[in-house]
Short mmCIF file of C-alpha atoms in Angstrom, two decimals:
data_model
loop_
_atom_site.label_atom_id
_atom_site.label_comp_id
_atom_site.label_asym_id
_atom_site.label_seq_id
_atom_site.Cartn_x
_atom_site.Cartn_y
_atom_site.Cartn_z
CA MET A 120 36.20 11.57 234.20
CA LEU A 121 34.93 14.19 235.81
CA ILE A 122 31.29 14.75 235.28
CA ASN A 123 29.77 17.76 235.74
CA VAL A 124 26.21 17.47 236.76
CA LEU A 125 24.56 20.55 235.62
CA LYS A 126 21.97 22.12 238.40
CA THR A 127 18.13 23.17 237.75
CA SER A 128 19.78 26.26 238.79
CA ASP A 129 23.01 26.33 236.53
CA ALA A 130 23.09 28.56 233.07
CA ASN A 131 22.29 26.79 230.33
CA GLU A 132 23.95 27.23 226.85
CA LYS A 133 20.77 29.52 225.56
CA GLN A 134 20.62 31.89 228.78
CA VAL A 135 24.36 32.80 227.69
CA THR A 136 25.35 36.73 227.36
CA ASP A 137 22.57 38.23 224.91
CA GLU A 138 23.99 39.80 222.66
CA THR A 139 22.89 43.80 223.31
CA VAL A 140 24.70 42.79 226.89
CA TYR A 141 27.44 41.54 224.65
CA ASN A 142 27.63 45.16 222.91
CA GLN A 143 27.67 46.37 226.28
CA ARG A 144 30.92 44.35 227.61
CA ARG A 145 33.40 47.47 227.50
CA ASP A 146 31.27 49.14 229.50
CA ILE A 147 30.82 46.79 231.78
CA LEU A 148 34.62 45.65 232.18
CA LYS A 149 34.88 49.36 231.87
CA SER A 150 32.92 49.61 235.64
CA MET A 151 34.40 45.83 236.68
CA GLY A 152 37.84 46.46 236.69
CA PHE A 153 39.38 44.16 233.63
CA ILE A 154 41.10 41.30 235.94
CA GLY A 155 37.66 40.24 237.52
CA ALA A 156 35.76 41.13 234.58
CA SER A 157 37.31 38.56 232.61
CA ALA A 158 38.00 35.74 235.00
CA LEU A 159 33.87 36.34 235.61
CA LEU A 160 32.76 35.96 231.61
CA THR A 161 35.30 33.17 230.59
CA SER A 162 33.98 30.42 234.06
CA ASN A 163 31.40 28.68 232.83
CA SER A 164 30.79 24.87 233.77
CA ALA A 165 31.87 23.63 230.82
CA GLN A 166 34.83 25.64 231.26
CA ALA A 167 34.71 24.67 235.03
CA GLY A 168 35.47 20.88 233.70
CA PHE A 169 37.63 21.24 232.28
CA PHE A 170 40.35 22.80 234.18
CA SER A 171 39.44 21.51 237.75
CA SER A 172 40.27 18.44 237.46
CA ASP A 173 44.04 19.40 237.16
CA ASP A 174 46.18 22.14 239.47
CA LYS A 175 47.64 24.16 236.13
CA GLU A 176 46.61 27.73 236.24
CA THR A 177 44.82 28.83 232.70
CA PHE A 178 46.61 31.90 230.27
CA LYS A 179 45.67 35.02 231.56
CA THR A 180 43.72 36.44 229.05
CA ARG A 181 43.68 40.43 229.17
CA ALA A 182 40.73 43.38 227.86
CA LEU A 183 41.64 45.26 224.72
CA ASP A 184 40.62 48.80 223.77
CA TYR A 185 39.47 48.51 219.87
CA ALA A 186 37.14 49.55 217.83
CA PRO A 187 33.26 47.34 217.84
CA ALA A 188 32.19 45.85 214.92
CA ASN A 189 30.23 47.99 213.41
CA GLN A 190 28.00 45.97 211.43
CA LEU A 191 26.13 43.05 213.50
CA HIS A 192 26.52 39.63 211.89
CA SER A 193 23.57 38.26 209.95
CA GLU A 194 24.90 34.15 212.05
CA ALA A 195 24.99 34.18 215.44
CA LEU A 196 28.42 34.22 217.48
CA THR A 197 30.18 30.21 218.38
CA PRO A 198 30.35 30.61 221.84
CA GLU A 199 33.70 31.94 223.33
CA GLU A 200 34.04 28.75 225.27
CA LYS A 201 33.70 26.78 222.43
CA ILE A 202 36.38 28.58 220.37
CA ILE A 203 39.27 28.98 222.74
CA THR A 204 39.10 25.17 223.72
CA HIS A 205 38.12 23.14 220.51
CA ASN A 206 41.63 23.74 218.12
CA ASN A 207 43.72 22.44 215.58
CA PHE A 208 46.83 23.35 216.92
CA TYR A 209 49.22 20.24 216.28
CA GLU A 210 51.86 22.30 217.92
CA PHE A 211 50.23 21.23 220.76
CA GLY A 212 48.72 18.16 220.32
CA THR A 213 46.99 16.55 216.93
CA GLY A 214 43.34 16.11 219.17
CA LYS A 215 40.84 19.01 218.91
CA SER A 216 41.32 19.97 223.45
CA ASP A 217 45.05 18.96 223.12
CA PRO A 218 45.80 23.07 222.56
CA VAL A 219 43.72 23.46 225.56
CA GLU A 220 45.75 21.27 227.70
CA ASN A 221 48.46 21.94 227.24
CA ALA A 222 49.25 25.20 225.80
CA GLN A 223 48.16 27.00 229.24
CA GLN A 224 51.93 27.41 230.32
CA PHE A 225 53.12 29.21 226.51
CA ASP A 226 54.82 32.46 227.50
CA VAL A 227 54.22 35.33 224.47
CA ASN A 228 56.17 37.95 226.38
CA PRO A 229 58.23 38.27 225.40
CA TRP A 230 57.54 37.90 221.80
CA SER A 231 59.73 39.45 218.17
CA LEU A 232 57.38 39.70 215.19
CA ARG A 233 60.03 40.28 212.43
CA VAL A 234 58.73 41.79 208.63
CA GLU A 235 61.52 41.31 205.97
CA GLY A 236 62.93 40.59 202.96
CA LEU A 237 62.06 42.73 199.87
CA ALA A 238 61.30 45.27 201.80
CA GLU A 239 62.73 49.33 202.08
CA ASP A 240 61.98 48.76 205.74
CA PRO A 241 62.43 45.38 207.34
CA PHE A 242 60.98 46.08 210.94
CA THR A 243 60.68 43.89 213.80
CA LEU A 244 57.62 44.07 216.72
CA ASP A 245 57.91 43.61 220.04
CA TYR A 246 54.83 42.09 222.45
CA ASP A 247 53.96 46.01 223.39
CA GLU A 248 53.75 47.52 219.67
CA LEU A 249 51.24 43.81 218.61
CA PHE A 250 48.54 46.00 220.42
CA LYS A 251 49.96 50.01 219.63
CA GLN A 252 51.60 50.33 216.23
CA PHE A 253 48.34 49.81 214.50
CA PRO A 254 44.71 50.97 215.29
CA LEU A 255 42.49 48.25 216.53
CA GLU A 256 39.26 46.92 215.29
CA GLU A 257 36.82 43.99 215.74
CA ARG A 258 36.11 41.82 213.14
CA ILE A 259 33.71 38.97 212.57
CA TYR A 260 34.50 36.63 210.07
CA ARG A 261 33.09 33.26 209.29
CA MET A 262 35.57 30.32 209.89
CA ARG A 263 35.29 27.18 207.82
CA CYS A 264 37.98 24.63 208.64
CA VAL A 265 39.50 21.90 205.44
CA GLU A 266 37.94 19.09 208.23
CA ALA A 267 33.68 20.50 207.38
CA TRP A 268 33.37 22.71 210.15
CA SER A 269 32.91 25.71 210.81
CA MET A 270 32.46 29.03 214.08
CA VAL A 271 31.60 32.59 213.87
CA VAL A 272 34.55 35.16 215.39
CA PRO A 273 34.41 38.34 217.16
CA TRP A 274 38.37 38.55 215.85
CA ILE A 275 39.97 41.54 217.19
CA GLY A 276 42.99 43.24 215.06
CA PHE A 277 44.25 45.15 212.61
CA SER A 278 45.16 44.62 208.36
CA LEU A 279 47.81 42.77 207.14
CA ALA A 280 48.05 45.70 203.90
CA ALA A 281 48.42 48.01 207.37
CA LEU A 282 51.56 46.04 208.15
CA LEU A 283 53.16 45.01 205.14
CA LYS A 284 52.93 48.98 204.09
CA LYS A 285 55.40 49.94 206.46
CA ALA A 286 57.52 47.91 205.69
CA LYS A 287 57.63 49.87 202.10
CA PRO A 288 57.24 45.95 199.78
CA LEU A 289 59.66 46.42 196.74
CA SER A 290 57.81 45.61 193.35
CA SER A 291 59.80 42.72 193.31
CA ALA A 292 57.17 41.15 196.19
CA LYS A 293 55.31 39.20 194.61
CA TYR A 294 54.56 36.60 197.95
CA VAL A 295 54.40 36.81 201.41
CA ALA A 296 55.79 33.94 203.72
CA PHE A 297 54.62 33.39 206.95
CA GLU A 298 56.40 31.05 210.04
CA THR A 299 55.09 30.15 213.36
CA LEU A 300 57.46 30.18 216.42
CA TYR A 301 59.43 27.50 216.29
CA ASP A 302 60.40 26.38 220.67
CA PRO A 303 60.25 22.65 221.08
CA LYS A 304 60.33 23.59 225.01
CA GLN A 305 57.17 25.31 224.69
CA MET A 306 55.59 23.64 222.00
CA PRO A 307 55.75 19.69 223.09
CA GLY A 308 54.00 18.78 218.85
CA GLN A 309 57.51 19.74 217.88
CA LYS A 310 59.29 17.33 219.42
CA SER A 311 58.96 14.42 217.54
CA ARG A 312 56.96 13.38 214.69
CA PHE A 313 54.53 11.39 216.70
CA ALA A 314 53.49 14.28 218.21
CA GLY A 315 53.20 16.49 216.30
CA GLY A 316 51.07 14.98 213.85
CA GLY A 317 53.73 14.22 210.86
CA ILE A 318 54.26 17.88 210.26
CA GLU A 319 57.94 19.68 209.55
CA TYR A 320 58.15 22.42 212.47
CA PRO A 321 58.45 25.18 212.40
CA TYR A 322 54.69 25.63 210.56
CA VAL A 323 55.06 27.75 207.18
CA GLU A 324 51.86 29.57 205.02
CA GLY A 325 52.08 31.82 202.42
CA LEU A 326 49.77 34.10 200.37
CA ARG A 327 49.78 35.34 196.94
CA ILE A 328 50.58 39.98 197.46
CA ASP A 329 47.39 40.67 196.33
CA GLU A 330 45.85 38.13 198.86
CA ALA A 331 48.24 39.64 201.62
CA MET A 332 46.75 43.62 200.32
CA HIS A 333 43.45 42.38 200.47
CA PRO A 334 41.38 44.39 203.48
CA LEU A 335 39.46 40.98 204.14
CA THR A 336 43.14 39.63 205.03
CA LEU A 337 43.06 40.53 209.11
CA LEU A 338 46.27 40.28 211.76
CA SER A 339 44.97 39.10 214.56
CA VAL A 340 45.78 39.56 218.59
CA GLY A 341 42.64 39.23 220.13
CA LEU A 342 38.74 37.31 220.44
CA TYR A 343 36.04 38.27 222.32
CA GLY A 344 37.12 41.53 223.39
CA LYS A 345 39.75 40.06 224.72
CA THR A 346 44.00 39.42 223.55
CA LEU A 347 44.15 36.04 222.37
CA PRO A 348 44.36 33.12 224.91
CA PRO A 349 47.31 30.71 223.51
CA GLN A 350 45.51 27.61 222.21
CA ASN A 351 43.54 29.82 219.20
CA GLY A 352 47.31 31.57 217.78
CA ALA A 353 48.46 33.94 220.69
CA PRO A 354 49.93 36.41 220.61
CA ILE A 355 49.56 36.98 216.72
CA ARG A 356 48.05 35.13 214.19
CA LEU A 357 46.54 35.41 210.46
CA VAL A 358 43.27 35.26 209.36
CA VAL A 359 42.07 34.52 205.93
CA PRO A 360 38.16 34.03 206.24
CA TRP A 361 37.84 33.04 202.11
CA LYS A 362 40.33 30.60 202.93
CA TYR A 363 40.40 27.24 204.38
CA GLY A 364 41.55 27.74 208.44
CA PHE A 365 45.20 26.20 207.94
CA LYS A 366 45.44 29.28 206.01
CA SER A 367 45.35 31.44 209.02
CA ILE A 368 48.65 30.72 210.69
CA LYS A 369 48.93 30.92 214.59
CA SER A 370 51.58 32.80 216.89
CA ILE A 371 53.52 33.97 214.55
CA THR A 372 57.48 34.80 214.21
CA ARG A 373 58.29 35.84 210.49
CA ILE A 374 56.50 37.66 207.71
CA ARG A 375 59.00 37.65 204.69
CA LEU A 376 58.09 39.43 201.18
CA THR A 377 59.61 37.25 198.62
CA ASP A 378 59.03 36.81 194.84
CA LYS A 379 58.69 32.90 194.84
CA ARG A 380 55.81 30.76 196.18
CA PRO A 381 57.06 29.92 199.49
CA PRO A 382 56.56 26.73 200.53
CA THR A 383 53.68 25.98 202.90
CA THR A 384 52.90 23.13 205.93
CA TRP A 385 50.16 21.08 204.98
CA ASN A 386 51.20 21.22 201.02
CA ILE A 387 54.38 19.49 201.87
CA LEU A 388 52.74 16.98 203.99
CA ALA A 389 49.96 16.22 200.88
CA ALA A 390 49.93 17.84 197.96
CA SER A 391 47.61 16.43 196.27
CA GLU A 392 44.93 16.90 199.66
CA TYR A 393 45.89 20.37 200.29
CA GLY A 394 46.90 23.11 197.56
CA PHE A 395 48.59 26.82 198.08
CA TYR A 396 45.90 28.53 197.75
CA ALA A 397 43.41 26.48 199.62
CA ASN A 398 40.35 29.37 198.90
CA VAL A 399 36.85 27.20 200.30
CA ASN A 400 35.41 25.62 197.38
CA PRO A 401 32.08 23.75 197.65
CA THR A 402 32.04 22.03 194.49
CA VAL A 403 36.16 20.69 194.96
CA ASP A 404 36.01 18.41 196.82
CA HIS A 405 39.45 16.77 199.24
CA PRO A 406 39.88 14.10 198.25
CA ARG A 407 38.63 11.37 200.50
CA TRP A 408 35.19 13.87 202.13
CA SER A 409 32.74 16.37 200.87
CA GLN A 410 33.40 20.03 201.00
CA ALA A 411 29.65 20.56 199.64
CA SER A 412 28.55 21.52 203.00
CA GLU A 413 29.96 22.23 206.52
CA ARG A 414 28.70 21.68 210.45
CA ARG A 415 28.59 25.02 212.21
CA ILE A 416 29.93 24.90 215.50
CA SER A 417 27.16 26.61 218.45
CA SER A 418 25.53 26.44 221.37
CA ALA A 419 22.19 23.82 220.45
CA GLY A 420 24.36 21.41 220.88
CA LEU A 421 24.03 17.57 219.27
CA PHE A 422 20.20 17.97 218.02
CA SER A 423 20.53 21.18 216.03
CA ARG A 424 20.69 21.11 213.35
CA ASN A 425 23.76 23.00 212.13
CA ARG A 426 24.68 21.36 208.78
CA ILE A 427 24.70 24.26 205.93
CA ASP A 428 26.12 25.02 202.56
CA THR A 429 29.35 25.71 202.72
CA LYS A 430 29.77 29.29 200.56
CA MET A 431 32.30 30.11 197.36
CA PHE A 432 34.74 31.88 199.09
CA ASN A 433 33.73 31.04 202.31
CA GLY A 434 30.66 33.90 201.81
CA TYR A 435 33.69 36.62 200.86
CA ASP A 436 32.62 37.26 196.94
CA GLN A 437 34.11 40.57 196.89
CA VAL A 438 37.33 38.05 196.85
CA ALA A 439 36.71 36.49 192.83
CA SER A 440 38.77 39.35 191.32
CA LEU A 441 41.56 38.24 192.30
CA TYR A 442 41.41 34.32 190.75
CA GLN A 443 39.68 35.39 187.29
CA GLY A 444 40.99 33.54 184.63
CA MET A 445 42.41 30.89 186.94
CA ASP A 446 41.01 27.20 187.01
CA LEU A 447 40.44 26.76 191.20
CA ARG A 448 40.14 23.05 190.02
CA LYS A 449 43.71 23.06 189.50
CA HIS A 450 44.57 25.61 191.15
CA PHE A 451 42.38 24.62 194.26
CA MET B 199 54.43 -23.40 224.53
CA SER B 200 54.79 -24.68 228.57
CA VAL B 201 54.12 -21.65 230.84
CA ALA B 202 54.26 -22.81 234.34
CA TYR B 203 51.54 -21.24 235.33
CA SER B 204 49.33 -21.82 238.45
CA PHE B 205 46.34 -19.97 238.01
CA LYS B 206 43.05 -21.53 235.83
CA LEU B 207 39.75 -20.09 235.17
CA LYS B 208 37.39 -21.85 236.39
CA PRO B 209 33.46 -21.77 235.32
CA ALA B 210 32.13 -20.14 238.52
CA HIS B 211 34.68 -16.98 237.59
CA LEU B 212 32.59 -16.33 234.41
CA PRO B 213 29.75 -14.80 235.56
CA TRP B 214 32.20 -12.17 237.04
CA LEU B 215 34.44 -11.71 234.19
CA LYS B 216 31.18 -11.03 231.68
CA LEU B 217 29.43 -8.33 234.58
CA SER B 218 32.99 -7.13 233.73
CA ILE B 219 32.70 -7.18 230.59
CA HIS B 220 29.46 -5.48 230.81
CA LEU B 221 30.22 -3.41 233.40
CA GLY B 222 33.96 -1.60 231.25
CA ALA B 223 32.22 -1.41 227.78
CA LEU B 224 28.36 0.09 228.43
CA ILE B 225 29.70 2.79 231.77
CA PRO B 226 32.54 4.62 229.38
CA LEU B 227 29.38 4.19 226.90
CA VAL B 228 26.72 5.33 228.32
CA LEU B 229 29.03 8.22 230.41
CA THR B 230 30.64 9.63 226.64
CA TYR B 231 26.76 10.39 225.66
CA TYR B 232 25.52 11.52 228.76
CA GLN B 233 29.02 14.48 228.29
CA ALA B 234 28.22 14.85 224.69
CA PHE B 235 24.27 15.34 225.11
CA SER B 236 24.93 17.79 228.62
CA ASP B 237 27.63 19.74 225.85
CA GLN B 238 30.45 18.77 228.17
CA LEU B 239 32.52 16.79 225.08
CA GLY B 240 34.42 20.28 223.77
CA GLY B 241 34.02 22.15 221.38
CA ASP B 242 32.46 19.48 218.67
CA PRO B 243 30.81 16.92 220.64
CA VAL B 244 29.81 15.01 217.25
CA THR B 245 33.77 14.17 216.35
CA ALA B 246 34.38 13.06 219.79
CA LEU B 247 31.71 10.40 220.47
CA LEU B 248 32.52 9.62 216.79
CA HIS B 249 36.34 9.07 217.67
CA PHE B 250 35.03 7.50 221.15
CA THR B 251 32.33 4.71 218.99
CA GLY B 252 34.79 3.86 216.82
CA LEU B 253 37.86 3.54 218.79
CA GLY B 254 35.67 1.83 220.74
CA ALA B 255 34.85 -0.61 218.10
CA PHE B 256 38.19 -1.62 217.15
CA LYS B 257 39.33 -1.95 220.78
CA LEU B 258 36.49 -4.62 221.39
CA LEU B 259 36.91 -6.40 217.68
CA LEU B 260 40.98 -6.84 218.69
CA LEU B 261 40.65 -7.81 221.84
CA SER B 262 37.87 -10.20 220.36
CA LEU B 263 40.19 -11.57 217.73
CA THR B 264 42.93 -11.36 221.26
CA ILE B 265 40.32 -14.22 223.31
CA THR B 266 41.43 -17.70 221.31
CA PRO B 267 45.38 -16.71 221.34
CA LEU B 268 44.95 -16.06 225.12
CA ALA B 269 43.56 -19.11 225.67
CA ARG B 270 45.71 -21.35 223.71
CA THR B 271 48.48 -19.33 224.89
CA PHE B 272 47.47 -19.70 228.57
CA LYS B 273 45.79 -23.40 228.50
CA GLN B 274 42.85 -21.31 229.56
CA GLY B 275 40.08 -23.16 227.40
CA LEU B 276 36.92 -21.58 229.07
CA LEU B 277 38.27 -17.25 228.18
CA ILE B 278 36.71 -18.84 225.02
CA ASN B 279 33.07 -18.15 226.66
CA VAL B 280 33.40 -14.07 226.69
CA ARG B 281 34.32 -13.79 222.95
CA ARG B 282 30.75 -13.31 221.64
CA LEU B 283 30.40 -11.15 224.62
CA LEU B 284 33.41 -9.37 223.29
CA GLY B 285 32.05 -9.07 219.28
CA LEU B 286 28.98 -8.07 220.19
CA TYR B 287 30.12 -5.29 222.38
CA SER B 288 32.10 -4.21 219.23
CA PHE B 289 28.58 -3.64 217.37
CA ALA B 290 27.04 -2.09 219.78
CA TYR B 291 29.52 0.96 219.16
CA ALA B 292 30.01 0.57 215.67
CA PHE B 293 25.99 0.64 215.64
CA ALA B 294 26.47 4.01 217.84
CA HIS B 295 29.31 5.18 215.95
CA LEU B 296 27.27 4.95 212.49
CA VAL B 297 23.54 5.90 214.68
CA SER B 298 25.73 9.19 215.93
CA TYR B 299 27.24 9.71 211.51
CA VAL B 300 23.80 9.78 210.12
CA LEU B 301 21.84 12.29 212.86
CA PHE B 302 24.43 14.49 214.30
CA ASP B 303 27.04 14.27 211.75
CA LEU B 304 24.42 14.22 208.69
CA GLN B 305 22.05 15.63 210.23
CA LEU B 306 19.43 12.20 207.85
CA ASP B 307 20.65 13.71 204.70
CA TRP B 308 20.37 10.29 202.70
CA THR B 309 21.25 11.49 200.03
CA LEU B 310 24.40 12.79 200.85
CA LEU B 311 24.91 9.17 202.91
CA LEU B 312 24.61 7.52 200.06
CA SER B 313 26.71 9.41 198.09
CA GLU B 314 29.77 9.31 200.76
CA ILE B 315 29.15 6.03 200.84
CA ILE B 316 29.91 5.45 196.95
CA LYS B 317 32.13 7.89 197.25
CA ARG B 318 34.22 8.26 199.78
CA PRO B 319 36.71 4.97 200.06
CA TYR B 320 36.70 5.44 204.03
CA ILE B 321 33.55 4.86 204.15
CA THR B 322 32.65 2.64 201.79
CA VAL B 323 35.07 0.79 203.83
CA GLY B 324 33.99 0.86 207.01
CA PHE B 325 30.21 0.65 206.37
CA ALA B 326 31.30 -3.04 204.53
CA ALA B 327 33.50 -3.69 207.98
CA TRP B 328 29.53 -2.38 209.75
CA LEU B 329 27.74 -5.13 207.32
CA ILE B 330 29.95 -8.12 207.82
CA LEU B 331 29.45 -7.33 212.01
CA PHE B 332 25.59 -6.85 211.84
CA SER B 333 25.46 -10.02 210.32
CA LEU B 334 28.06 -11.66 212.60
CA THR B 335 25.77 -10.15 215.47
CA LEU B 336 22.52 -11.27 213.62
CA THR B 337 24.21 -14.95 213.60
CA SER B 338 25.54 -14.05 217.14
CA THR B 339 23.25 -16.84 218.91
CA LYS B 340 23.05 -20.60 219.53
CA LYS B 341 19.96 -20.85 217.67
CA ALA B 342 21.58 -19.77 214.36
CA GLN B 343 25.52 -21.24 214.87
CA ARG B 344 22.47 -24.40 214.85
CA SER B 345 20.10 -23.81 212.13
CA LEU B 346 23.24 -22.57 209.83
CA GLY B 347 25.39 -25.50 209.95
CA ARG B 348 28.75 -25.11 209.17
CA ARG B 349 27.93 -21.92 206.59
CA TRP B 350 28.28 -20.15 209.76
CA GLN B 351 31.63 -20.52 210.34
CA THR B 352 32.27 -19.84 206.66
CA LEU B 353 30.73 -16.59 207.59
CA HIS B 354 31.84 -16.27 210.82
CA ASN B 355 35.40 -16.01 209.24
CA PHE B 356 34.45 -12.53 207.60
CA VAL B 357 34.89 -11.00 210.73
CA TYR B 358 39.05 -10.96 209.88
CA LEU B 359 37.73 -8.95 206.68
CA ALA B 360 36.08 -6.83 208.50
CA VAL B 361 39.53 -6.17 211.44
CA SER B 362 41.36 -5.55 208.20
CA LEU B 363 38.47 -2.61 206.38
CA VAL B 364 37.91 -1.27 210.34
CA ALA B 365 42.19 -1.08 210.24
CA LEU B 366 41.67 0.42 206.77
CA HIS B 367 38.98 3.12 207.44
CA PHE B 368 40.84 4.48 210.50
CA LEU B 369 44.07 5.04 208.95
CA TRP B 370 41.89 6.64 205.71
CA SER B 371 39.70 9.01 207.29
CA VAL B 372 42.60 10.97 209.71
CA LYS B 373 44.05 14.89 208.34
CA SER B 374 47.50 13.65 209.53
CA GLY B 375 49.14 11.76 212.09
CA LEU B 376 49.64 8.03 210.84
CA ALA B 377 51.22 6.58 214.50
CA GLU B 378 47.92 5.71 215.34
CA PRO B 379 46.13 4.14 212.70
CA LEU B 380 49.10 2.68 211.53
CA ILE B 381 49.84 1.33 215.23
CA TYR B 382 46.51 -0.37 215.17
CA MET B 383 47.30 -2.03 211.57
CA VAL B 384 49.71 -3.89 213.48
CA MET B 385 47.72 -5.50 215.55
CA SER B 386 45.86 -6.81 213.47
CA ALA B 387 47.81 -8.20 211.62
CA ALA B 388 49.59 -9.71 213.98
CA LEU B 389 46.66 -11.10 215.31
CA LEU B 390 45.67 -12.08 211.14
CA LEU B 391 49.69 -13.97 211.08
CA TYR B 392 48.73 -15.67 214.05
CA ARG B 393 46.11 -17.36 212.20
CA ARG B 394 48.07 -17.80 208.89
CA ASP B 395 47.44 -21.14 208.63
CA LYS B 396 43.21 -20.86 208.35
CA LEU B 397 44.09 -17.75 206.93
CA GLN B 398 45.57 -19.51 203.42
CA ARG B 399 43.69 -22.86 203.76
CA LEU B 400 40.95 -20.34 203.50
CA VAL B 401 42.46 -18.34 200.41
CA THR B 402 43.57 -21.51 198.52
CA LYS B 403 40.19 -23.05 199.37
CA ARG B 404 37.94 -19.96 197.32
CA ILE B 405 40.44 -20.15 194.80
CA LYS B 406 40.25 -24.10 193.95
CA ASN B 407 36.26 -23.60 194.05
CA GLY B 408 36.60 -20.47 191.70
CA GLN B 409 38.80 -23.06 189.29
CA LYS B 410 35.84 -25.51 189.71
CA LEU B 411 33.27 -22.98 189.03
CA LYS B 412 34.74 -22.39 185.90
CA LYS B 413 34.86 -25.11 184.26
#
């Protein structure tokens, strides 16, 4: 076991990057050169502890060119090293710190994202096109996990709607189905049921077409100004901020327009606990735990009062009209 | 079973054995809490603490229940002397588990604690197991043993119920991936199976007592 004894000269969490400095980050990056800068920005004592214990190299992310979020988010961002070390990505192991430990060798280039199904113009994007085909923008979203913890993440990406419109969906397309890469050689969790938490792979997810076309629904290719690290779903992942985190499928290789409701991974595993919709809803508890409140993962440590009330649709009330007339207790 | 085994545990070995149990239980506990307080325990130190202390309590409980079979099989009667220590450390971990849950996870929201204990079966059984281990800890002294007389053994037989409840608590608490809790369940079952005669006697005695009361 490795213990980092913090010297008094070491920075503590409170001293990490001030917001104003963060907002100038792109200028700083430009002035410093990308590679050196990203190495500097990501190094801190906690992370050094994770990787210095072995010789494995950390996955290299690179700075992205994007339009910064134009509105300041009222909630504090979850620190980057928390976002990239606390992950549910069973393809790389079921523990929260397994993905950061097992995914660093993950090869994302070349990549192929196929958009197909009930569409006039199916197409495929390669790795470079993921970052160039659509203008990238930053969106600061709350991410609420079904396990009752949450984060605030500065994502970078583009609307799923923009991608789908490019394929020209047929009017018969009622749902969108997503699929994660299936590559047991690179993803140890896919090698056996035991390693992968009993899940059937590849991981699949789905949205109703109107949910998929909603302007909030994001395809993310980066966070905190850089490309996604593998543990967060590199090179491209879905982010549906009003739904529980497991809907936001990672490392997508296939998006298919369909007229039938597609099967979804957690629903297959336990239909009584995880529905197709999985909208964040404080009034519908998970059968085994309460969803009324959540713990916000922040920098403040063990004694922070970070238990907060969970909001309907994770606070994104603008999606309520999508579900008008539906019994959300039944369609959880 | 006759095992040709020359090693025999002597009274002089006991302090060393106990010392290694003290160190083996305390060092990981102190280190893990140090890492949690200095925010070196991954993205969510609260969950990490809960998993570590919960699993630690379970492991120590299983270890304490392994002592009797070990002592009998290898004819090391003196080994029984470390059983209580392991049991006490099991409760120490369980205590840290509950305190961390209330303090860091629920953050002293007592109404939420109460409703979780009532509404969530896995919390209910976990809390029941905690209460059993707590009462066993309170009555772990020689003095308590003397003053309780025959009732002491009756009370301490509840450890078999406790280990079953802990196994259930673990199984019900995971989101998926039943392999690990099932392995622990099998280990618990094996240790109970070793005591099947005793458990059978206990159960039939209960039933008879119940029938007597009805008459």
